[in-house]
Amino acid sequence: MLPAYLPNNFATLTGGGMPIDMRRTWSDGRRILGDGKTIRGFVGGVTAGILIGLLQMYAEISGLVPWFPSHTLTAVILLAVGSLLGDLIKSFFKRRQGIERGGEWFLVDQLDFVIGALLLTLLLDSAWVVQTITLPLLITILILTPLLHRTVNIIGYKLGLKKVPW
Ligand code: CTP
Ligand code: MG
């Protein structure tokens, strides 16, 4: 799941500049996505996700790791893009709920990227998802991800990289 996890963290590091919604507002008068979703964050995040996926592919193909090759270029790209698409779509609905940029939406903020990654991959490469993400693995991912996400964000907050600890 690293190609789906890393984009979030790297978006925080590379983000800034022009927001994806170009500062436009929706019909409710609120921002479409908000200042927390930027082009630089999206591109930087997706790039980081793909790079870690390429490293995983290399490690698997060259036998550096004992497990069977599971990453394909398609899956890696879909996981990375899907994770930040999930994050974007989440922010759209967050703004419609009236939650300001950076405000917390419990569990949705913690799972948006895994759900986005798995859904986009399921949509465009269902064979990979069916072969790779077994039911026990899916349950593990859904339980561990919010815990990991929270831990990493508290660390990011303490390091001054993130404005809020969620
Ligand atoms: N970020 C970005 N572009 C993205 C995603 C994230 O620039 N596509 C950066 C922003 O600086 C953002 C930070 O990463 O503030 C943390 O991301 P996230 O928690 O998803 O954004 P929030 O600021 O909490 O905004 P929202 O309420 O819309 O989730
Ligand atoms: Mg957030």
Short mmCIF file of N, CA and C and ligand atoms in Angstrom, two decimals:
data_model
loop_
_atom_site.label_atom_id
_atom_site.label_comp_id
_atom_site.label_asym_id
_atom_site.label_seq_id
_atom_site.Cartn_x
_atom_site.Cartn_y
_atom_site.Cartn_z
N MET A 1 0.81 -1.22 0.00
CA MET A 1 0.00 0.00 0.00
C MET A 1 0.84 1.27 0.00
N LEU A 2 2.16 1.10 0.02
CA LEU A 2 3.01 2.31 0.07
C LEU A 2 2.73 3.31 -1.06
N PRO A 3 2.49 2.86 -2.31
CA PRO A 3 2.18 3.84 -3.37
C PRO A 3 0.89 4.62 -3.08
N ALA A 4 0.04 4.08 -2.19
CA ALA A 4 -1.18 4.81 -1.82
C ALA A 4 -0.95 5.67 -0.57
N TYR A 5 0.00 5.25 0.28
CA TYR A 5 0.24 5.99 1.53
C TYR A 5 1.11 7.22 1.32
N LEU A 6 2.21 7.04 0.59
CA LEU A 6 3.21 8.10 0.48
C LEU A 6 2.69 9.42 -0.12
N PRO A 7 1.79 9.37 -1.12
CA PRO A 7 1.32 10.62 -1.72
C PRO A 7 0.79 11.63 -0.71
N ASN A 8 0.08 11.15 0.30
CA ASN A 8 -0.45 12.04 1.33
C ASN A 8 0.65 12.82 2.04
N ASN A 9 1.68 12.09 2.48
CA ASN A 9 2.77 12.71 3.22
C ASN A 9 3.57 13.65 2.32
N PHE A 10 3.79 13.23 1.10
CA PHE A 10 4.59 14.07 0.20
C PHE A 10 3.81 15.28 -0.29
N ALA A 11 2.48 15.16 -0.36
CA ALA A 11 1.68 16.34 -0.73
C ALA A 11 1.86 17.43 0.32
N THR A 12 1.95 17.02 1.59
CA THR A 12 2.18 17.99 2.67
C THR A 12 3.52 18.70 2.47
N LEU A 13 4.53 17.93 2.03
CA LEU A 13 5.87 18.50 1.87
C LEU A 13 5.99 19.35 0.61
N THR A 14 5.34 18.94 -0.47
CA THR A 14 5.53 19.66 -1.75
C THR A 14 4.42 20.67 -2.02
N GLY A 15 3.36 20.62 -1.21
CA GLY A 15 2.19 21.47 -1.47
C GLY A 15 2.47 22.96 -1.37
N GLY A 16 1.57 23.74 -1.94
CA GLY A 16 1.72 25.19 -1.95
C GLY A 16 1.43 25.71 -3.34
N GLY A 17 1.33 27.02 -3.47
CA GLY A 17 1.06 27.59 -4.79
C GLY A 17 -0.40 27.48 -5.16
N MET A 18 -0.62 27.35 -6.46
CA MET A 18 -1.99 27.43 -6.97
C MET A 18 -2.87 26.26 -6.50
N PRO A 19 -3.99 26.58 -5.86
CA PRO A 19 -4.91 25.50 -5.50
C PRO A 19 -5.56 24.91 -6.76
N ILE A 20 -5.92 23.62 -6.70
CA ILE A 20 -6.50 22.93 -7.86
C ILE A 20 -7.81 23.59 -8.29
N ASP A 21 -8.57 24.12 -7.33
CA ASP A 21 -9.85 24.75 -7.69
C ASP A 21 -9.68 26.19 -8.19
N MET A 22 -8.43 26.63 -8.33
CA MET A 22 -8.12 27.98 -8.83
C MET A 22 -8.84 29.06 -8.00
N ARG A 23 -9.05 28.77 -6.75
CA ARG A 23 -9.71 29.66 -5.77
C ARG A 23 -11.17 29.95 -6.11
N ARG A 24 -11.77 29.11 -6.94
CA ARG A 24 -13.18 29.33 -7.29
C ARG A 24 -14.10 28.76 -6.22
N THR A 25 -15.30 29.32 -6.17
CA THR A 25 -16.26 28.86 -5.18
C THR A 25 -17.38 28.06 -5.86
N TRP A 26 -18.05 27.25 -5.08
CA TRP A 26 -19.18 26.44 -5.51
C TRP A 26 -20.45 27.29 -5.35
N SER A 27 -21.58 26.72 -5.78
CA SER A 27 -22.84 27.49 -5.72
C SER A 27 -23.26 27.82 -4.28
N ASP A 28 -22.70 27.12 -3.29
CA ASP A 28 -23.03 27.42 -1.89
C ASP A 28 -22.17 28.55 -1.33
N GLY A 29 -21.34 29.13 -2.19
CA GLY A 29 -20.51 30.25 -1.76
C GLY A 29 -19.20 29.83 -1.11
N ARG A 30 -19.05 28.54 -0.84
CA ARG A 30 -17.80 28.05 -0.26
C ARG A 30 -16.86 27.60 -1.37
N ARG A 31 -15.57 27.48 -1.00
CA ARG A 31 -14.59 27.02 -1.97
C ARG A 31 -14.93 25.62 -2.51
N ILE A 32 -14.59 25.37 -3.78
CA ILE A 32 -14.86 24.05 -4.35
C ILE A 32 -14.07 22.99 -3.57
N LEU A 33 -12.74 23.20 -3.45
CA LEU A 33 -11.89 22.25 -2.72
C LEU A 33 -11.15 22.89 -1.55
N GLY A 34 -10.74 24.15 -1.73
CA GLY A 34 -10.01 24.84 -0.67
C GLY A 34 -8.51 24.90 -0.94
N ASP A 35 -7.82 25.72 -0.11
CA ASP A 35 -6.39 25.95 -0.29
C ASP A 35 -5.52 24.75 0.06
N GLY A 36 -6.12 23.73 0.71
CA GLY A 36 -5.33 22.55 1.11
C GLY A 36 -5.11 21.56 -0.03
N LYS A 37 -5.69 21.82 -1.20
CA LYS A 37 -5.50 20.93 -2.35
C LYS A 37 -4.84 21.72 -3.46
N THR A 38 -3.53 21.51 -3.62
CA THR A 38 -2.79 22.29 -4.61
C THR A 38 -2.24 21.39 -5.72
N ILE A 39 -1.93 22.05 -6.83
CA ILE A 39 -1.38 21.32 -7.99
C ILE A 39 -0.02 20.71 -7.62
N ARG A 40 0.82 21.53 -6.95
CA ARG A 40 2.14 21.03 -6.55
C ARG A 40 2.05 19.84 -5.60
N GLY A 41 1.11 19.93 -4.66
CA GLY A 41 0.92 18.82 -3.72
C GLY A 41 0.49 17.57 -4.44
N PHE A 42 -0.43 17.72 -5.39
CA PHE A 42 -0.94 16.56 -6.14
C PHE A 42 0.18 15.91 -6.95
N VAL A 43 0.89 16.74 -7.71
CA VAL A 43 1.95 16.20 -8.59
C VAL A 43 3.09 15.60 -7.76
N GLY A 44 3.51 16.32 -6.71
CA GLY A 44 4.59 15.83 -5.85
C GLY A 44 4.19 14.53 -5.17
N GLY A 45 2.97 14.48 -4.69
CA GLY A 45 2.48 13.29 -3.99
C GLY A 45 2.40 12.08 -4.90
N VAL A 46 1.80 12.27 -6.08
CA VAL A 46 1.67 11.16 -7.03
C VAL A 46 3.05 10.67 -7.47
N THR A 47 3.96 11.61 -7.71
CA THR A 47 5.32 11.23 -8.12
C THR A 47 5.99 10.37 -7.04
N ALA A 48 5.86 10.79 -5.78
CA ALA A 48 6.47 10.03 -4.68
C ALA A 48 5.86 8.62 -4.61
N GLY A 49 4.55 8.53 -4.79
CA GLY A 49 3.89 7.22 -4.73
C GLY A 49 4.38 6.30 -5.84
N ILE A 50 4.54 6.86 -7.03
CA ILE A 50 5.00 6.04 -8.16
C ILE A 50 6.47 5.62 -7.95
N LEU A 51 7.28 6.54 -7.43
CA LEU A 51 8.70 6.21 -7.21
C LEU A 51 8.86 5.08 -6.19
N ILE A 52 8.10 5.15 -5.10
CA ILE A 52 8.23 4.07 -4.11
C ILE A 52 7.73 2.76 -4.71
N GLY A 53 6.70 2.84 -5.54
CA GLY A 53 6.19 1.64 -6.21
C GLY A 53 7.23 1.04 -7.15
N LEU A 54 7.96 1.89 -7.85
CA LEU A 54 9.02 1.40 -8.75
C LEU A 54 10.11 0.70 -7.94
N LEU A 55 10.44 1.27 -6.78
CA LEU A 55 11.43 0.63 -5.90
C LEU A 55 10.94 -0.73 -5.44
N GLN A 56 9.66 -0.80 -5.09
CA GLN A 56 9.09 -2.08 -4.66
C GLN A 56 9.14 -3.10 -5.79
N MET A 57 8.81 -2.64 -7.02
CA MET A 57 8.85 -3.53 -8.18
C MET A 57 10.26 -4.05 -8.39
N TYR A 58 11.23 -3.15 -8.27
CA TYR A 58 12.64 -3.53 -8.46
C TYR A 58 13.05 -4.57 -7.42
N ALA A 59 12.68 -4.30 -6.15
CA ALA A 59 13.05 -5.22 -5.06
C ALA A 59 12.41 -6.60 -5.28
N GLU A 60 11.19 -6.60 -5.78
CA GLU A 60 10.50 -7.88 -5.98
C GLU A 60 11.06 -8.65 -7.18
N ILE A 61 11.28 -7.91 -8.27
CA ILE A 61 11.75 -8.57 -9.50
C ILE A 61 13.17 -9.11 -9.32
N SER A 62 14.01 -8.36 -8.59
CA SER A 62 15.41 -8.78 -8.46
C SER A 62 15.61 -9.76 -7.31
N GLY A 63 14.52 -10.14 -6.66
CA GLY A 63 14.63 -11.15 -5.61
C GLY A 63 15.23 -10.63 -4.31
N LEU A 64 15.26 -9.32 -4.13
CA LEU A 64 15.81 -8.73 -2.90
C LEU A 64 14.91 -8.99 -1.70
N VAL A 65 13.63 -9.22 -1.99
CA VAL A 65 12.69 -9.49 -0.90
C VAL A 65 12.13 -10.91 -1.11
N PRO A 66 11.82 -11.59 -0.01
CA PRO A 66 11.43 -13.00 -0.14
C PRO A 66 10.04 -13.22 -0.73
N TRP A 67 9.22 -12.16 -0.80
CA TRP A 67 7.87 -12.41 -1.29
C TRP A 67 7.75 -12.28 -2.81
N PHE A 68 6.65 -12.81 -3.30
CA PHE A 68 6.38 -12.91 -4.73
C PHE A 68 6.08 -11.52 -5.31
N PRO A 69 6.54 -11.22 -6.55
CA PRO A 69 6.23 -9.91 -7.12
C PRO A 69 4.73 -9.63 -7.13
N SER A 70 4.32 -8.52 -6.56
CA SER A 70 2.89 -8.20 -6.58
C SER A 70 2.62 -6.86 -7.24
N HIS A 71 3.64 -5.99 -7.30
CA HIS A 71 3.39 -4.66 -7.88
C HIS A 71 3.59 -4.68 -9.39
N THR A 72 2.65 -4.03 -10.09
CA THR A 72 2.81 -3.82 -11.52
C THR A 72 2.80 -2.31 -11.73
N LEU A 73 3.33 -1.85 -12.87
CA LEU A 73 3.39 -0.41 -13.10
C LEU A 73 1.98 0.19 -13.09
N THR A 74 1.04 -0.52 -13.72
CA THR A 74 -0.34 -0.03 -13.77
C THR A 74 -0.90 0.13 -12.36
N ALA A 75 -0.74 -0.91 -11.55
CA ALA A 75 -1.29 -0.86 -10.19
C ALA A 75 -0.66 0.27 -9.39
N VAL A 76 0.64 0.43 -9.53
CA VAL A 76 1.36 1.47 -8.78
C VAL A 76 0.82 2.86 -9.15
N ILE A 77 0.66 3.10 -10.45
CA ILE A 77 0.16 4.41 -10.90
C ILE A 77 -1.27 4.62 -10.41
N LEU A 78 -2.10 3.58 -10.53
CA LEU A 78 -3.50 3.71 -10.11
C LEU A 78 -3.61 3.94 -8.60
N LEU A 79 -2.78 3.25 -7.83
CA LEU A 79 -2.82 3.43 -6.38
C LEU A 79 -2.44 4.86 -6.00
N ALA A 80 -1.38 5.37 -6.64
CA ALA A 80 -0.89 6.71 -6.30
C ALA A 80 -1.89 7.79 -6.73
N VAL A 81 -2.38 7.70 -7.95
CA VAL A 81 -3.34 8.70 -8.45
C VAL A 81 -4.65 8.58 -7.66
N GLY A 82 -5.11 7.34 -7.46
CA GLY A 82 -6.37 7.12 -6.76
C GLY A 82 -6.34 7.65 -5.34
N SER A 83 -5.20 7.55 -4.70
CA SER A 83 -5.13 8.00 -3.31
C SER A 83 -5.36 9.51 -3.22
N LEU A 84 -4.74 10.28 -4.10
CA LEU A 84 -4.95 11.73 -4.01
C LEU A 84 -6.27 12.16 -4.65
N LEU A 85 -6.80 11.34 -5.57
CA LEU A 85 -8.15 11.63 -6.08
C LEU A 85 -9.18 11.45 -4.96
N GLY A 86 -8.99 10.38 -4.18
CA GLY A 86 -9.87 10.14 -3.04
C GLY A 86 -9.82 11.31 -2.07
N ASP A 87 -8.60 11.80 -1.84
CA ASP A 87 -8.38 12.93 -0.94
C ASP A 87 -9.07 14.20 -1.46
N LEU A 88 -9.01 14.40 -2.79
CA LEU A 88 -9.66 15.57 -3.42
C LEU A 88 -11.18 15.51 -3.28
N ILE A 89 -11.72 14.32 -3.61
CA ILE A 89 -13.17 14.14 -3.57
C ILE A 89 -13.65 14.32 -2.14
N LYS A 90 -12.87 13.81 -1.20
CA LYS A 90 -13.18 14.01 0.23
C LYS A 90 -13.29 15.49 0.55
N SER A 91 -12.30 16.28 0.08
CA SER A 91 -12.30 17.71 0.38
C SER A 91 -13.51 18.41 -0.24
N PHE A 92 -13.92 17.96 -1.42
CA PHE A 92 -15.12 18.53 -2.05
C PHE A 92 -16.32 18.37 -1.11
N PHE A 93 -16.50 17.16 -0.61
CA PHE A 93 -17.66 16.91 0.27
C PHE A 93 -17.49 17.57 1.64
N LYS A 94 -16.24 17.68 2.08
CA LYS A 94 -15.97 18.38 3.35
C LYS A 94 -16.44 19.84 3.26
N ARG A 95 -16.09 20.49 2.13
CA ARG A 95 -16.50 21.90 1.94
C ARG A 95 -18.02 22.01 1.86
N ARG A 96 -18.65 21.02 1.21
CA ARG A 96 -20.13 21.05 1.10
C ARG A 96 -20.78 20.87 2.48
N GLN A 97 -20.06 20.16 3.38
CA GLN A 97 -20.55 19.98 4.76
C GLN A 97 -20.29 21.23 5.59
N GLY A 98 -19.57 22.19 5.02
CA GLY A 98 -19.23 23.40 5.76
C GLY A 98 -18.02 23.25 6.66
N ILE A 99 -17.25 22.17 6.49
CA ILE A 99 -16.01 22.00 7.29
C ILE A 99 -14.89 22.75 6.57
N GLU A 100 -14.25 23.69 7.30
CA GLU A 100 -13.19 24.49 6.70
C GLU A 100 -11.96 23.65 6.37
N ARG A 101 -11.11 24.19 5.52
CA ARG A 101 -9.85 23.53 5.18
C ARG A 101 -9.07 23.22 6.48
N GLY A 102 -8.66 21.96 6.59
CA GLY A 102 -7.88 21.56 7.76
C GLY A 102 -8.75 21.08 8.91
N GLY A 103 -10.05 21.34 8.85
CA GLY A 103 -10.94 20.85 9.90
C GLY A 103 -11.01 19.33 9.83
N GLU A 104 -11.36 18.69 10.97
CA GLU A 104 -11.32 17.23 10.97
C GLU A 104 -12.66 16.61 10.63
N TRP A 105 -12.62 15.57 9.79
CA TRP A 105 -13.80 14.77 9.49
C TRP A 105 -13.40 13.35 9.86
N PHE A 106 -13.81 12.95 11.07
CA PHE A 106 -13.32 11.71 11.68
C PHE A 106 -13.52 10.50 10.78
N LEU A 107 -12.51 9.67 10.69
CA LEU A 107 -12.44 8.46 9.87
C LEU A 107 -12.41 8.72 8.36
N VAL A 108 -13.13 9.71 7.88
CA VAL A 108 -13.10 10.00 6.45
C VAL A 108 -11.71 10.54 6.08
N ASP A 109 -11.18 11.47 6.90
CA ASP A 109 -9.83 11.99 6.66
C ASP A 109 -8.78 10.88 6.73
N GLN A 110 -9.07 9.84 7.51
CA GLN A 110 -8.07 8.79 7.71
C GLN A 110 -8.15 7.70 6.64
N LEU A 111 -9.29 7.62 5.97
CA LEU A 111 -9.46 6.49 5.03
C LEU A 111 -9.63 6.92 3.57
N ASP A 112 -9.85 8.22 3.33
CA ASP A 112 -10.10 8.71 1.96
C ASP A 112 -9.10 8.17 0.95
N PHE A 113 -7.81 8.22 1.31
CA PHE A 113 -6.78 7.85 0.32
C PHE A 113 -6.73 6.35 0.06
N VAL A 114 -6.95 5.51 1.09
CA VAL A 114 -6.95 4.06 0.81
C VAL A 114 -8.17 3.69 -0.03
N ILE A 115 -9.32 4.26 0.33
CA ILE A 115 -10.53 3.94 -0.41
C ILE A 115 -10.42 4.44 -1.86
N GLY A 116 -9.91 5.65 -2.04
CA GLY A 116 -9.70 6.18 -3.39
C GLY A 116 -8.75 5.30 -4.19
N ALA A 117 -7.65 4.90 -3.55
CA ALA A 117 -6.65 4.08 -4.24
C ALA A 117 -7.24 2.73 -4.64
N LEU A 118 -7.92 2.08 -3.70
CA LEU A 118 -8.44 0.74 -4.00
C LEU A 118 -9.59 0.80 -4.99
N LEU A 119 -10.43 1.83 -4.90
CA LEU A 119 -11.56 1.93 -5.83
C LEU A 119 -11.10 2.22 -7.25
N LEU A 120 -10.16 3.16 -7.41
CA LEU A 120 -9.68 3.46 -8.76
C LEU A 120 -8.99 2.23 -9.37
N THR A 121 -8.20 1.53 -8.54
CA THR A 121 -7.51 0.34 -9.03
C THR A 121 -8.52 -0.76 -9.36
N LEU A 122 -9.53 -0.90 -8.53
CA LEU A 122 -10.58 -1.89 -8.79
C LEU A 122 -11.29 -1.59 -10.11
N LEU A 123 -11.51 -0.30 -10.34
CA LEU A 123 -12.22 0.13 -11.55
C LEU A 123 -11.41 -0.17 -12.81
N LEU A 124 -10.10 0.11 -12.77
CA LEU A 124 -9.31 0.04 -14.00
C LEU A 124 -8.38 -1.18 -14.08
N ASP A 125 -8.16 -1.86 -12.95
CA ASP A 125 -7.32 -3.06 -12.97
C ASP A 125 -7.86 -4.02 -11.90
N SER A 126 -9.10 -4.46 -12.11
CA SER A 126 -9.77 -5.26 -11.08
C SER A 126 -9.02 -6.56 -10.82
N ALA A 127 -8.37 -7.12 -11.86
CA ALA A 127 -7.66 -8.39 -11.69
C ALA A 127 -6.57 -8.24 -10.61
N TRP A 128 -5.88 -7.10 -10.63
CA TRP A 128 -4.81 -6.90 -9.64
C TRP A 128 -5.39 -6.85 -8.22
N VAL A 129 -6.49 -6.13 -8.07
CA VAL A 129 -7.08 -6.00 -6.73
C VAL A 129 -7.55 -7.36 -6.23
N VAL A 130 -8.25 -8.10 -7.10
CA VAL A 130 -8.79 -9.40 -6.69
C VAL A 130 -7.65 -10.35 -6.32
N GLN A 131 -6.54 -10.32 -7.09
CA GLN A 131 -5.41 -11.22 -6.82
C GLN A 131 -4.61 -10.81 -5.60
N THR A 132 -4.51 -9.51 -5.36
CA THR A 132 -3.55 -9.03 -4.35
C THR A 132 -4.20 -8.72 -3.01
N ILE A 133 -5.35 -8.06 -3.04
CA ILE A 133 -5.97 -7.61 -1.80
C ILE A 133 -6.98 -8.65 -1.33
N THR A 134 -6.49 -9.61 -0.56
CA THR A 134 -7.38 -10.64 -0.02
C THR A 134 -8.23 -10.04 1.10
N LEU A 135 -9.28 -10.73 1.50
CA LEU A 135 -10.18 -10.20 2.53
C LEU A 135 -9.45 -9.89 3.85
N PRO A 136 -8.64 -10.85 4.37
CA PRO A 136 -7.92 -10.53 5.62
C PRO A 136 -7.01 -9.30 5.45
N LEU A 137 -6.39 -9.18 4.26
CA LEU A 137 -5.51 -8.04 4.01
C LEU A 137 -6.32 -6.75 3.98
N LEU A 138 -7.48 -6.79 3.34
CA LEU A 138 -8.34 -5.61 3.27
C LEU A 138 -8.76 -5.16 4.67
N ILE A 139 -9.14 -6.12 5.51
CA ILE A 139 -9.55 -5.79 6.88
C ILE A 139 -8.37 -5.19 7.64
N THR A 140 -7.19 -5.80 7.47
CA THR A 140 -5.99 -5.27 8.12
C THR A 140 -5.72 -3.83 7.68
N ILE A 141 -5.83 -3.59 6.38
CA ILE A 141 -5.59 -2.24 5.84
C ILE A 141 -6.58 -1.25 6.46
N LEU A 142 -7.85 -1.63 6.51
CA LEU A 142 -8.88 -0.71 7.00
C LEU A 142 -8.72 -0.41 8.49
N ILE A 143 -8.15 -1.36 9.24
CA ILE A 143 -7.95 -1.12 10.68
C ILE A 143 -6.64 -0.37 10.93
N LEU A 144 -5.57 -0.79 10.24
CA LEU A 144 -4.25 -0.20 10.52
C LEU A 144 -4.08 1.20 9.95
N THR A 145 -4.74 1.47 8.80
CA THR A 145 -4.51 2.76 8.14
C THR A 145 -4.86 3.97 9.01
N PRO A 146 -6.05 4.01 9.66
CA PRO A 146 -6.34 5.18 10.48
C PRO A 146 -5.33 5.36 11.61
N LEU A 147 -4.85 4.25 12.17
CA LEU A 147 -3.88 4.32 13.27
C LEU A 147 -2.54 4.87 12.77
N LEU A 148 -2.09 4.34 11.61
CA LEU A 148 -0.84 4.81 11.00
C LEU A 148 -0.94 6.28 10.61
N HIS A 149 -2.07 6.62 10.00
CA HIS A 149 -2.30 7.98 9.51
C HIS A 149 -2.22 8.96 10.68
N ARG A 150 -2.88 8.61 11.76
CA ARG A 150 -2.92 9.47 12.94
C ARG A 150 -1.52 9.64 13.54
N THR A 151 -0.80 8.52 13.66
CA THR A 151 0.54 8.56 14.24
C THR A 151 1.46 9.45 13.41
N VAL A 152 1.43 9.24 12.09
CA VAL A 152 2.32 10.01 11.21
C VAL A 152 1.95 11.50 11.26
N ASN A 153 0.65 11.80 11.34
CA ASN A 153 0.24 13.20 11.36
C ASN A 153 0.61 13.90 12.66
N ILE A 154 0.59 13.15 13.78
CA ILE A 154 1.02 13.74 15.05
C ILE A 154 2.52 14.05 14.97
N ILE A 155 3.28 13.13 14.36
CA ILE A 155 4.72 13.37 14.18
C ILE A 155 4.93 14.59 13.27
N GLY A 156 4.18 14.65 12.16
CA GLY A 156 4.30 15.78 11.23
C GLY A 156 3.96 17.10 11.90
N TYR A 157 2.98 17.08 12.79
CA TYR A 157 2.55 18.28 13.51
C TYR A 157 3.65 18.73 14.47
N LYS A 158 4.23 17.75 15.19
CA LYS A 158 5.29 18.07 16.16
C LYS A 158 6.54 18.59 15.46
N LEU A 159 6.77 18.10 14.24
CA LEU A 159 7.93 18.56 13.47
C LEU A 159 7.66 19.91 12.79
N GLY A 160 6.42 20.39 12.89
CA GLY A 160 6.08 21.67 12.28
C GLY A 160 5.77 21.56 10.80
N LEU A 161 5.58 20.34 10.30
CA LEU A 161 5.30 20.16 8.86
C LEU A 161 3.82 20.25 8.56
N LYS A 162 2.99 20.07 9.60
CA LYS A 162 1.55 20.06 9.42
C LYS A 162 0.92 21.03 10.42
N LYS A 163 -0.14 21.72 9.98
CA LYS A 163 -0.75 22.73 10.85
C LYS A 163 -1.56 22.12 11.98
N VAL A 164 -2.14 20.95 11.72
CA VAL A 164 -2.99 20.30 12.72
C VAL A 164 -2.55 18.84 12.87
N PRO A 165 -2.76 18.25 14.06
CA PRO A 165 -2.29 16.87 14.26
C PRO A 165 -3.19 15.79 13.67
N TRP A 166 -4.12 16.14 12.71
CA TRP A 166 -4.93 15.08 12.08
C TRP A 166 -4.83 15.15 10.56
N1 CTP B 1 -1.75 19.14 0.04
C1 CTP B 1 -1.64 19.77 -1.18
N2 CTP B 1 -2.28 19.27 -2.28
C2 CTP B 1 -3.02 18.13 -2.21
C3 CTP B 1 -3.15 17.47 -0.95
C4 CTP B 1 -2.51 18.01 0.15
O1 CTP B 1 -0.96 20.80 -1.29
N3 CTP B 1 -3.61 17.64 -3.32
C5 CTP B 1 -1.01 19.71 1.20
C6 CTP B 1 -1.69 20.97 1.76
O2 CTP B 1 -0.68 21.84 2.21
C7 CTP B 1 -2.49 20.41 2.92
C8 CTP B 1 -1.58 19.32 3.45
O3 CTP B 1 -0.96 18.78 2.27
O4 CTP B 1 -2.77 21.39 3.89
C9 CTP B 1 -2.29 18.24 4.23
O5 CTP B 1 -3.25 17.57 3.43
P1 CTP B 1 -4.73 17.33 3.92
O6 CTP B 1 -4.77 16.98 5.36
O7 CTP B 1 -5.36 16.39 2.97
O8 CTP B 1 -5.40 18.79 3.67
P2 CTP B 1 -6.15 19.79 4.65
O9 CTP B 1 -5.34 21.04 4.76
O10 CTP B 1 -6.55 19.08 5.88
O11 CTP B 1 -7.46 20.18 3.81
P3 CTP B 1 -8.88 19.47 3.77
O12 CTP B 1 -9.68 20.03 4.90
O13 CTP B 1 -9.40 19.87 2.45
O14 CTP B 1 -8.66 18.00 3.90
MG MG B 2 -6.54 17.20 6.66
#
